[in-house]
Amino acid sequence: MKNDVYEWIEAPAGDFAVIGSPIHHSLSPRMHQAAFDALGLKASYHAIHVPVGQVSEALDHLSILGYRGVNVTVPHKEAAFEWARSHSDIAADLRVCNTLELGSGKGHNTDVIGIQTCLSHLGVSQGKVLVLGAGGSAKAAVYAMGRSGLEVGLWNRTMSRAEELASSLGESVYLLPEPYLGGFDLVINTTSVSLSSESLPLDWSQAKPGLVVFDLAYAEGLTPLLEDAVSHGHRMLDGRRMLMEQGAAAFEIWWGQPAPRDAMIEAIS
Ligand code: ATR
């Protein structure tokens, strides 16, 4: 589904929004509107396009228009951190924000809590995790795993980015030259491969029988990675649950009440 997308300079007055570039395929407007409707909350939620380099001006403009909260998606999460006047502890550690309170100017990172909640949903509380990728989502994943006491292996196509990520977090992470599945209990894909026609060089014959595969991306059906996981008999979870959990955590920051998770997941399923 495509959203009605506004350029930030033409945004109408409103209450909440998601900003990104591109933004037309975001499921956040549908999911948050369903949450407001489920609880009878009178509020609007818009998809707003903000080009790279204009995040600060756009957020100032939305504040003046009366927006109370903003979700931030790719590629603006670092710029949102820079804009925020104060930060939650997790956002300060990561220097990345995906949720903003415009009134106070406080920045949060609900991706970490989203990933942690998905781990409990999967019943993964110990063992070895392989994180694939070294972008902003990988940073949140490695941080979440470290905090959950899991042993983290990290692989990225460009090894130097994986090295930078590991040293920026100071987490004890071991770097893999190849995405070797052997010995891992959980694999988390944070790369954008699931959004393209390319695939990761995984050898499924190395995987343990109980391996769980979690793809932060989602597609119309299963992503190619999750199709492979299922065909090899592994349990899996796609990015919709993660989208819902990080959105529910943002909702709870803005509204100070429990998010209607069932209505939110139903809206994007
Ligand atoms: P995000 O902030 O959403 O994590 P990103 O910073 O653009 O996004 O990172 C994208 C990730 O997908 C990177 O780890 C990237 O690997 P490189 O650092 O080597 O570019 C990974 N990626 C994208 N296309 C890939 C491909 N075809 N094969 C393997 N990894 C890929």
mmCIF file of C-alpha atoms and ligand atoms in Angstrom:
data_model
loop_
_atom_site.group_PDB
_atom_site.id
_atom_site.type_symbol
_atom_site.label_atom_id
_atom_site.label_comp_id
_atom_site.label_asym_id
_atom_site.label_seq_id
_atom_site.Cartn_x
_atom_site.Cartn_y
_atom_site.Cartn_z
ATOM 1 C CA MET A 1 0.000 0.000 0.000
ATOM 2 C CA LYS A 2 1.253 3.492 -0.824
ATOM 3 C CA ASN A 3 0.730 6.324 1.650
ATOM 4 C CA ASP A 4 -0.329 9.889 0.975
ATOM 5 C CA VAL A 5 3.096 11.445 1.332
ATOM 6 C CA TYR A 6 3.718 15.130 2.063
ATOM 7 C CA GLU A 7 6.938 16.998 1.408
ATOM 8 C CA TRP A 8 7.882 18.434 4.822
ATOM 9 C CA ILE A 9 7.526 22.015 3.658
ATOM 10 C CA GLU A 10 3.932 21.263 2.573
ATOM 11 C CA ALA A 11 2.971 19.172 5.626
ATOM 12 C CA PRO A 12 -0.473 19.897 7.069
ATOM 13 C CA ALA A 13 -0.930 20.580 10.789
ATOM 14 C CA GLY A 14 -1.020 17.223 12.592
ATOM 15 C CA ASP A 15 -0.168 15.198 15.674
ATOM 16 C CA PHE A 16 2.267 12.418 14.713
ATOM 17 C CA ALA A 17 4.343 11.483 11.673
ATOM 18 C CA VAL A 18 7.020 9.238 10.251
ATOM 19 C CA ILE A 19 9.857 10.902 8.358
ATOM 20 C CA GLY A 20 12.251 9.200 5.940
ATOM 21 C CA SER A 21 13.472 9.057 2.368
ATOM 22 C CA PRO A 22 11.923 7.172 0.649
ATOM 23 C CA ILE A 23 8.782 6.962 2.798
ATOM 24 C CA HIS A 24 5.879 6.027 0.503
ATOM 25 C CA HIS A 25 5.968 2.307 1.417
ATOM 26 C CA SER A 26 6.096 2.793 5.208
ATOM 27 C CA LEU A 27 3.498 0.775 7.148
ATOM 28 C CA SER A 28 3.762 3.096 10.167
ATOM 29 C CA PRO A 29 0.818 5.395 9.233
ATOM 30 C CA ARG A 30 -1.534 2.418 8.877
ATOM 31 C CA MET A 31 -0.265 0.822 12.094
ATOM 32 C CA HIS A 32 -0.421 3.947 14.281
ATOM 33 C CA GLN A 33 -3.798 5.046 12.899
ATOM 34 C CA ALA A 34 -5.135 1.580 13.794
ATOM 35 C CA ALA A 35 -3.780 2.041 17.335
ATOM 36 C CA PHE A 36 -5.464 5.453 17.687
ATOM 37 C CA ASP A 37 -8.744 4.073 16.320
ATOM 38 C CA ALA A 38 -8.637 1.025 18.623
ATOM 39 C CA LEU A 39 -8.394 3.283 21.689
ATOM 40 C CA GLY A 40 -10.657 6.056 20.385
ATOM 41 C CA LEU A 41 -7.793 8.584 20.417
ATOM 42 C CA LYS A 42 -8.379 11.633 18.256
ATOM 43 C CA ALA A 43 -5.048 12.146 16.502
ATOM 44 C CA SER A 44 -3.591 12.140 12.999
ATOM 45 C CA TYR A 45 -0.454 10.376 11.696
ATOM 46 C CA HIS A 46 1.196 11.367 8.398
ATOM 47 C CA ALA A 47 4.016 10.068 6.192
ATOM 48 C CA ILE A 48 6.377 12.955 5.508
ATOM 49 C CA HIS A 49 9.241 12.970 3.038
ATOM 50 C CA VAL A 50 12.390 14.694 4.241
ATOM 51 C CA PRO A 51 15.429 14.787 1.923
ATOM 52 C CA VAL A 52 18.917 14.136 3.315
ATOM 53 C CA GLY A 53 20.376 17.309 4.825
ATOM 54 C CA GLN A 54 16.996 18.860 5.796
ATOM 55 C CA VAL A 55 16.120 16.875 8.945
ATOM 56 C CA SER A 56 16.744 19.625 11.460
ATOM 57 C CA GLU A 57 14.754 22.276 9.558
ATOM 58 C CA ALA A 58 11.950 19.787 8.924
ATOM 59 C CA LEU A 59 11.690 18.801 12.609
ATOM 60 C CA ASP A 60 11.667 22.462 13.690
ATOM 61 C CA HIS A 61 8.906 23.086 11.148
ATOM 62 C CA LEU A 62 6.803 20.110 12.341
ATOM 63 C CA SER A 63 7.208 21.310 15.966
ATOM 64 C CA ILE A 64 5.821 24.712 14.970
ATOM 65 C CA LEU A 65 2.922 22.979 13.192
ATOM 66 C CA GLY A 66 2.021 21.308 16.496
ATOM 67 C CA TYR A 67 3.286 17.753 15.900
ATOM 68 C CA ARG A 68 3.831 15.914 19.199
ATOM 69 C CA GLY A 69 5.780 12.881 18.112
ATOM 70 C CA VAL A 70 7.773 11.642 15.133
ATOM 71 C CA ASN A 71 9.088 8.243 14.103
ATOM 72 C CA VAL A 72 12.302 8.418 12.142
ATOM 73 C CA THR A 73 13.355 5.903 9.549
ATOM 74 C CA VAL A 74 16.222 5.389 7.092
ATOM 75 C CA PRO A 75 18.409 7.381 6.470
ATOM 76 C CA HIS A 76 17.680 9.994 9.154
ATOM 77 C CA LYS A 77 18.218 8.248 12.494
ATOM 78 C CA GLU A 78 21.661 9.804 13.132
ATOM 79 C CA ALA A 79 20.407 13.259 12.089
ATOM 80 C CA ALA A 80 17.450 12.836 14.488
ATOM 81 C CA PHE A 81 19.944 12.136 17.285
ATOM 82 C CA GLU A 82 21.785 15.364 16.436
ATOM 83 C CA TRP A 83 18.500 17.344 16.457
ATOM 84 C CA ALA A 84 17.300 16.040 19.839
ATOM 85 C CA ARG A 85 18.001 18.284 22.857
ATOM 86 C CA SER A 86 18.130 15.342 25.292
ATOM 87 C CA HIS A 87 18.292 11.561 24.899
ATOM 88 C CA SER A 88 17.177 8.369 26.584
ATOM 89 C CA ASP A 89 20.103 6.264 27.860
ATOM 90 C CA ILE A 90 19.898 3.814 24.955
ATOM 91 C CA ALA A 91 19.738 6.570 22.325
ATOM 92 C CA ALA A 92 22.729 8.252 23.976
ATOM 93 C CA ASP A 93 24.731 4.994 23.875
ATOM 94 C CA LEU A 94 23.884 4.336 20.224
ATOM 95 C CA ARG A 95 23.831 7.986 19.026
ATOM 96 C CA VAL A 96 20.835 6.979 16.883
ATOM 97 C CA CYS A 97 17.153 7.973 17.408
ATOM 98 C CA ASN A 98 14.073 6.478 15.783
ATOM 99 C CA THR A 99 11.478 8.178 18.039
ATOM 100 C CA LEU A 100 11.197 11.832 19.018
ATOM 101 C CA GLU A 101 9.019 13.809 21.419
ATOM 102 C CA LEU A 102 8.818 17.159 19.682
ATOM 103 C CA GLY A 103 7.549 19.167 22.670
ATOM 104 C CA SER A 104 10.508 18.351 24.928
ATOM 105 C CA GLY A 105 12.940 17.606 22.101
ATOM 106 C CA LYS A 106 13.823 14.229 23.661
ATOM 107 C CA GLY A 107 15.154 11.455 21.409
ATOM 108 C CA HIS A 108 14.671 7.733 21.999
ATOM 109 C CA ASN A 109 15.701 4.475 20.378
ATOM 110 C CA THR A 110 12.853 1.947 20.455
ATOM 111 C CA ASP A 111 14.529 -0.379 17.918
ATOM 112 C CA VAL A 112 16.519 -1.947 20.764
ATOM 113 C CA ILE A 113 13.442 -2.709 22.865
ATOM 114 C CA GLY A 114 11.688 -3.937 19.688
ATOM 115 C CA ILE A 115 14.465 -6.440 19.028
ATOM 116 C CA GLN A 116 14.596 -7.536 22.678
ATOM 117 C CA THR A 117 10.832 -8.129 22.741
ATOM 118 C CA CYS A 118 11.089 -10.179 19.545
ATOM 119 C CA LEU A 119 13.792 -12.300 21.199
ATOM 120 C CA SER A 120 11.519 -13.071 24.148
ATOM 121 C CA HIS A 121 8.700 -13.827 21.712
ATOM 122 C CA LEU A 122 11.039 -16.321 20.002
ATOM 123 C CA GLY A 123 12.016 -17.761 23.390
ATOM 124 C CA VAL A 124 15.711 -16.956 22.784
ATOM 125 C CA SER A 125 17.343 -15.992 26.083
ATOM 126 C CA GLN A 126 20.789 -17.527 25.808
ATOM 127 C CA GLY A 127 23.261 -18.895 23.303
ATOM 128 C CA LYS A 128 25.095 -17.605 20.255
ATOM 129 C CA VAL A 129 23.688 -15.081 17.806
ATOM 130 C CA LEU A 130 24.976 -14.261 14.351
ATOM 131 C CA VAL A 131 24.176 -10.700 13.231
ATOM 132 C CA LEU A 132 24.398 -10.159 9.466
ATOM 133 C CA GLY A 133 25.137 -6.570 8.398
ATOM 134 C CA ALA A 134 26.792 -3.502 9.909
ATOM 135 C CA GLY A 135 24.413 -0.565 9.289
ATOM 136 C CA GLY A 136 22.201 1.287 11.765
ATOM 137 C CA SER A 137 19.885 -1.700 12.347
ATOM 138 C CA ALA A 138 22.848 -3.984 13.019
ATOM 139 C CA LYS A 139 24.075 -1.515 15.628
ATOM 140 C CA ALA A 140 20.749 -1.708 17.482
ATOM 141 C CA ALA A 141 20.749 -5.523 17.146
ATOM 142 C CA VAL A 142 24.309 -5.983 18.461
ATOM 143 C CA TYR A 143 23.582 -3.629 21.360
ATOM 144 C CA ALA A 144 20.312 -5.438 22.197
ATOM 145 C CA MET A 145 22.035 -8.853 22.085
ATOM 146 C CA GLY A 146 24.899 -7.673 24.263
ATOM 147 C CA ARG A 147 22.439 -6.333 26.848
ATOM 148 C CA SER A 148 20.524 -9.610 26.770
ATOM 149 C CA GLY A 149 23.719 -11.483 27.616
ATOM 150 C CA LEU A 150 23.923 -13.327 24.305
ATOM 151 C CA GLU A 151 27.226 -14.120 22.630
ATOM 152 C CA VAL A 152 27.408 -12.147 19.381
ATOM 153 C CA GLY A 153 29.132 -13.013 16.082
ATOM 154 C CA LEU A 154 29.066 -10.316 13.399
ATOM 155 C CA TRP A 155 29.477 -10.638 9.659
ATOM 156 C CA ASN A 156 29.284 -7.880 7.067
ATOM 157 C CA ARG A 157 30.075 -7.878 3.353
ATOM 158 C CA THR A 158 32.440 -4.970 4.022
ATOM 159 C CA MET A 159 34.549 -6.160 6.949
ATOM 160 C CA SER A 160 35.827 -2.673 7.887
ATOM 161 C CA ARG A 161 32.249 -1.519 8.701
ATOM 162 C CA ALA A 162 31.809 -4.516 11.022
ATOM 163 C CA GLU A 163 35.076 -3.589 12.766
ATOM 164 C CA GLU A 164 33.898 0.030 13.157
ATOM 165 C CA LEU A 165 30.546 -1.070 14.550
ATOM 166 C CA ALA A 166 32.130 -3.408 17.106
ATOM 167 C CA SER A 167 34.595 -0.770 18.310
ATOM 168 C CA SER A 168 31.961 2.013 18.441
ATOM 169 C CA LEU A 169 29.801 -0.039 20.808
ATOM 170 C CA GLY A 170 32.602 -1.512 22.866
ATOM 171 C CA GLU A 171 30.570 -4.740 23.057
ATOM 172 C CA SER A 172 32.476 -8.010 22.983
ATOM 173 C CA VAL A 173 31.680 -9.174 19.484
ATOM 174 C CA TYR A 174 33.638 -11.584 17.354
ATOM 175 C CA LEU A 175 33.931 -10.855 13.680
ATOM 176 C CA LEU A 176 33.426 -13.535 11.038
ATOM 177 C CA PRO A 177 35.133 -13.310 7.641
ATOM 178 C CA GLU A 178 32.268 -15.383 6.144
ATOM 179 C CA PRO A 179 28.611 -15.785 7.251
ATOM 180 C CA TYR A 180 29.292 -19.218 8.733
ATOM 181 C CA LEU A 181 26.090 -20.566 10.363
ATOM 182 C CA GLY A 182 27.701 -23.418 12.294
ATOM 183 C CA GLY A 183 27.214 -23.284 16.088
ATOM 184 C CA PHE A 184 24.679 -20.411 16.137
ATOM 185 C CA ASP A 185 21.273 -20.589 17.843
ATOM 186 C CA LEU A 186 19.869 -17.459 16.201
ATOM 187 C CA VAL A 187 20.617 -15.519 13.008
ATOM 188 C CA ILE A 188 19.424 -11.920 12.652
ATOM 189 C CA ASN A 189 19.512 -10.428 9.175
ATOM 190 C CA THR A 190 19.861 -6.643 9.242
ATOM 191 C CA THR A 191 21.192 -6.274 5.682
ATOM 192 C CA SER A 192 19.048 -4.796 2.943
ATOM 193 C CA VAL A 193 19.511 -7.918 0.797
ATOM 194 C CA SER A 194 15.945 -9.051 1.509
ATOM 195 C CA LEU A 195 14.732 -5.910 -0.273
ATOM 196 C CA SER A 196 16.670 -6.725 -3.462
ATOM 197 C CA SER A 197 16.908 -9.721 -5.740
ATOM 198 C CA GLU A 198 20.367 -10.588 -4.403
ATOM 199 C CA SER A 199 21.005 -13.221 -1.750
ATOM 200 C CA LEU A 200 23.477 -13.812 1.057
ATOM 201 C CA PRO A 201 26.142 -16.501 0.641
ATOM 202 C CA LEU A 202 24.787 -18.813 3.367
ATOM 203 C CA ASP A 203 25.513 -22.530 3.550
ATOM 204 C CA TRP A 204 22.463 -24.016 5.295
ATOM 205 C CA SER A 205 24.109 -27.420 5.649
ATOM 206 C CA GLN A 206 26.200 -25.912 8.496
ATOM 207 C CA ALA A 207 23.155 -24.821 10.530
ATOM 208 C CA LYS A 208 22.172 -26.498 13.817
ATOM 209 C CA PRO A 209 18.722 -28.177 13.690
ATOM 210 C CA GLY A 210 17.214 -25.762 16.250
ATOM 211 C CA LEU A 211 18.432 -22.597 14.495
ATOM 212 C CA VAL A 212 16.003 -19.628 14.588
ATOM 213 C CA VAL A 213 16.148 -17.087 11.746
ATOM 214 C CA PHE A 214 14.950 -13.503 12.301
ATOM 215 C CA ASP A 215 14.840 -11.132 9.319
ATOM 216 C CA LEU A 216 14.357 -7.467 10.240
ATOM 217 C CA ALA A 217 13.015 -6.907 6.719
ATOM 218 C CA TYR A 218 9.576 -7.954 5.484
ATOM 219 C CA ALA A 219 8.019 -8.541 2.089
ATOM 220 C CA GLU A 220 4.568 -9.304 0.660
ATOM 221 C CA GLY A 221 5.092 -12.974 1.515
ATOM 222 C CA LEU A 222 8.244 -14.368 3.129
ATOM 223 C CA THR A 223 11.604 -12.787 2.334
ATOM 224 C CA PRO A 224 13.916 -15.079 0.264
ATOM 225 C CA LEU A 225 16.035 -15.642 3.402
ATOM 226 C CA LEU A 226 13.016 -16.793 5.419
ATOM 227 C CA GLU A 227 11.812 -18.997 2.568
ATOM 228 C CA ASP A 228 15.206 -20.718 2.698
ATOM 229 C CA ALA A 229 15.009 -20.988 6.496
ATOM 230 C CA VAL A 230 11.568 -22.604 6.330
ATOM 231 C CA SER A 231 12.578 -24.987 3.562
ATOM 232 C CA HIS A 232 15.476 -26.146 5.768
ATOM 233 C CA GLY A 233 13.087 -26.713 8.677
ATOM 234 C CA HIS A 234 14.054 -23.708 10.833
ATOM 235 C CA ARG A 235 11.807 -21.455 12.927
ATOM 236 C CA MET A 236 11.599 -17.871 11.740
ATOM 237 C CA LEU A 237 10.213 -14.389 12.358
ATOM 238 C CA ASP A 238 9.929 -11.501 9.919
ATOM 239 C CA GLY A 239 10.264 -7.749 10.388
ATOM 240 C CA ARG A 240 6.564 -7.016 10.887
ATOM 241 C CA ARG A 241 6.718 -8.047 14.513
ATOM 242 C CA MET A 242 9.780 -5.833 14.987
ATOM 243 C CA LEU A 243 8.013 -2.924 13.260
ATOM 244 C CA MET A 244 5.054 -3.394 15.589
ATOM 245 C CA GLU A 245 7.147 -3.694 18.773
ATOM 246 C CA GLN A 246 9.268 -0.595 18.080
ATOM 247 C CA GLY A 247 6.075 1.279 17.132
ATOM 248 C CA ALA A 248 4.290 0.102 20.280
ATOM 249 C CA ALA A 249 7.211 1.338 22.403
ATOM 250 C CA ALA A 250 7.025 4.726 20.626
ATOM 251 C CA PHE A 251 3.255 4.853 21.202
ATOM 252 C CA GLU A 252 3.797 4.230 24.926
ATOM 253 C CA ILE A 253 6.365 7.063 25.150
ATOM 254 C CA TRP A 254 3.952 9.487 23.452
ATOM 255 C CA TRP A 255 0.715 8.442 25.147
ATOM 256 C CA GLY A 256 1.845 7.055 28.516
ATOM 257 C CA GLN A 257 -0.498 4.085 28.208
ATOM 258 C CA PRO A 258 -0.164 0.508 26.882
ATOM 259 C CA ALA A 259 -0.226 0.212 23.098
ATOM 260 C CA PRO A 260 -2.972 -1.921 21.504
ATOM 261 C CA ARG A 261 -0.501 -4.446 20.069
ATOM 262 C CA ASP A 262 -3.110 -6.783 18.561
ATOM 263 C CA ALA A 263 -4.720 -3.964 16.557
ATOM 264 C CA MET A 264 -1.289 -2.761 15.442
ATOM 265 C CA ILE A 265 -0.028 -6.135 14.191
ATOM 266 C CA GLU A 266 -3.355 -6.849 12.521
ATOM 267 C CA ALA A 267 -3.134 -3.554 10.615
ATOM 268 C CA ILE A 268 0.174 -4.530 9.013
ATOM 269 C CA SER A 269 -0.322 -8.278 8.538
HETATM 270 P P1 ATR B 1 20.462 0.182 7.891
HETATM 271 O O1 ATR B 1 20.765 1.482 8.572
HETATM 272 O O2 ATR B 1 19.010 -0.045 7.608
HETATM 273 O O3 ATR B 1 21.054 -0.996 8.599
HETATM 274 P P2 ATR B 1 22.535 0.560 5.877
HETATM 275 O O4 ATR B 1 23.366 1.387 6.800
HETATM 276 O O5 ATR B 1 22.333 1.057 4.483
HETATM 277 O O6 ATR B 1 21.072 0.297 6.422
HETATM 278 O O7 ATR B 1 23.183 -0.906 5.832
HETATM 279 C C1 ATR B 1 22.817 -1.846 4.892
HETATM 280 C C2 ATR B 1 23.500 -3.176 5.215
HETATM 281 O O8 ATR B 1 23.129 -4.121 4.192
HETATM 282 C C3 ATR B 1 25.018 -3.105 5.207
HETATM 283 O O9 ATR B 1 25.504 -4.005 6.184
HETATM 284 C C4 ATR B 1 25.362 -3.587 3.790
HETATM 285 O O10 ATR B 1 26.643 -4.143 3.646
HETATM 286 P P3 ATR B 1 27.925 -3.226 3.240
HETATM 287 O O11 ATR B 1 28.338 -2.530 4.501
HETATM 288 O O12 ATR B 1 28.918 -4.180 2.745
HETATM 289 O O13 ATR B 1 27.425 -2.270 2.181
HETATM 290 C C5 ATR B 1 24.331 -4.675 3.635
HETATM 291 N N1 ATR B 1 24.092 -5.065 2.235
HETATM 292 C C6 ATR B 1 23.426 -4.375 1.295
HETATM 293 N N2 ATR B 1 23.396 -5.069 0.124
HETATM 294 C C7 ATR B 1 24.083 -6.224 0.350
HETATM 295 C C8 ATR B 1 24.390 -7.375 -0.448
HETATM 296 N N3 ATR B 1 23.998 -7.470 -1.729
HETATM 297 N N4 ATR B 1 25.073 -8.383 0.127
HETATM 298 C C9 ATR B 1 25.467 -8.322 1.432
HETATM 299 N N5 ATR B 1 25.197 -7.264 2.235
HETATM 300 C C10 ATR B 1 24.519 -6.230 1.708
#
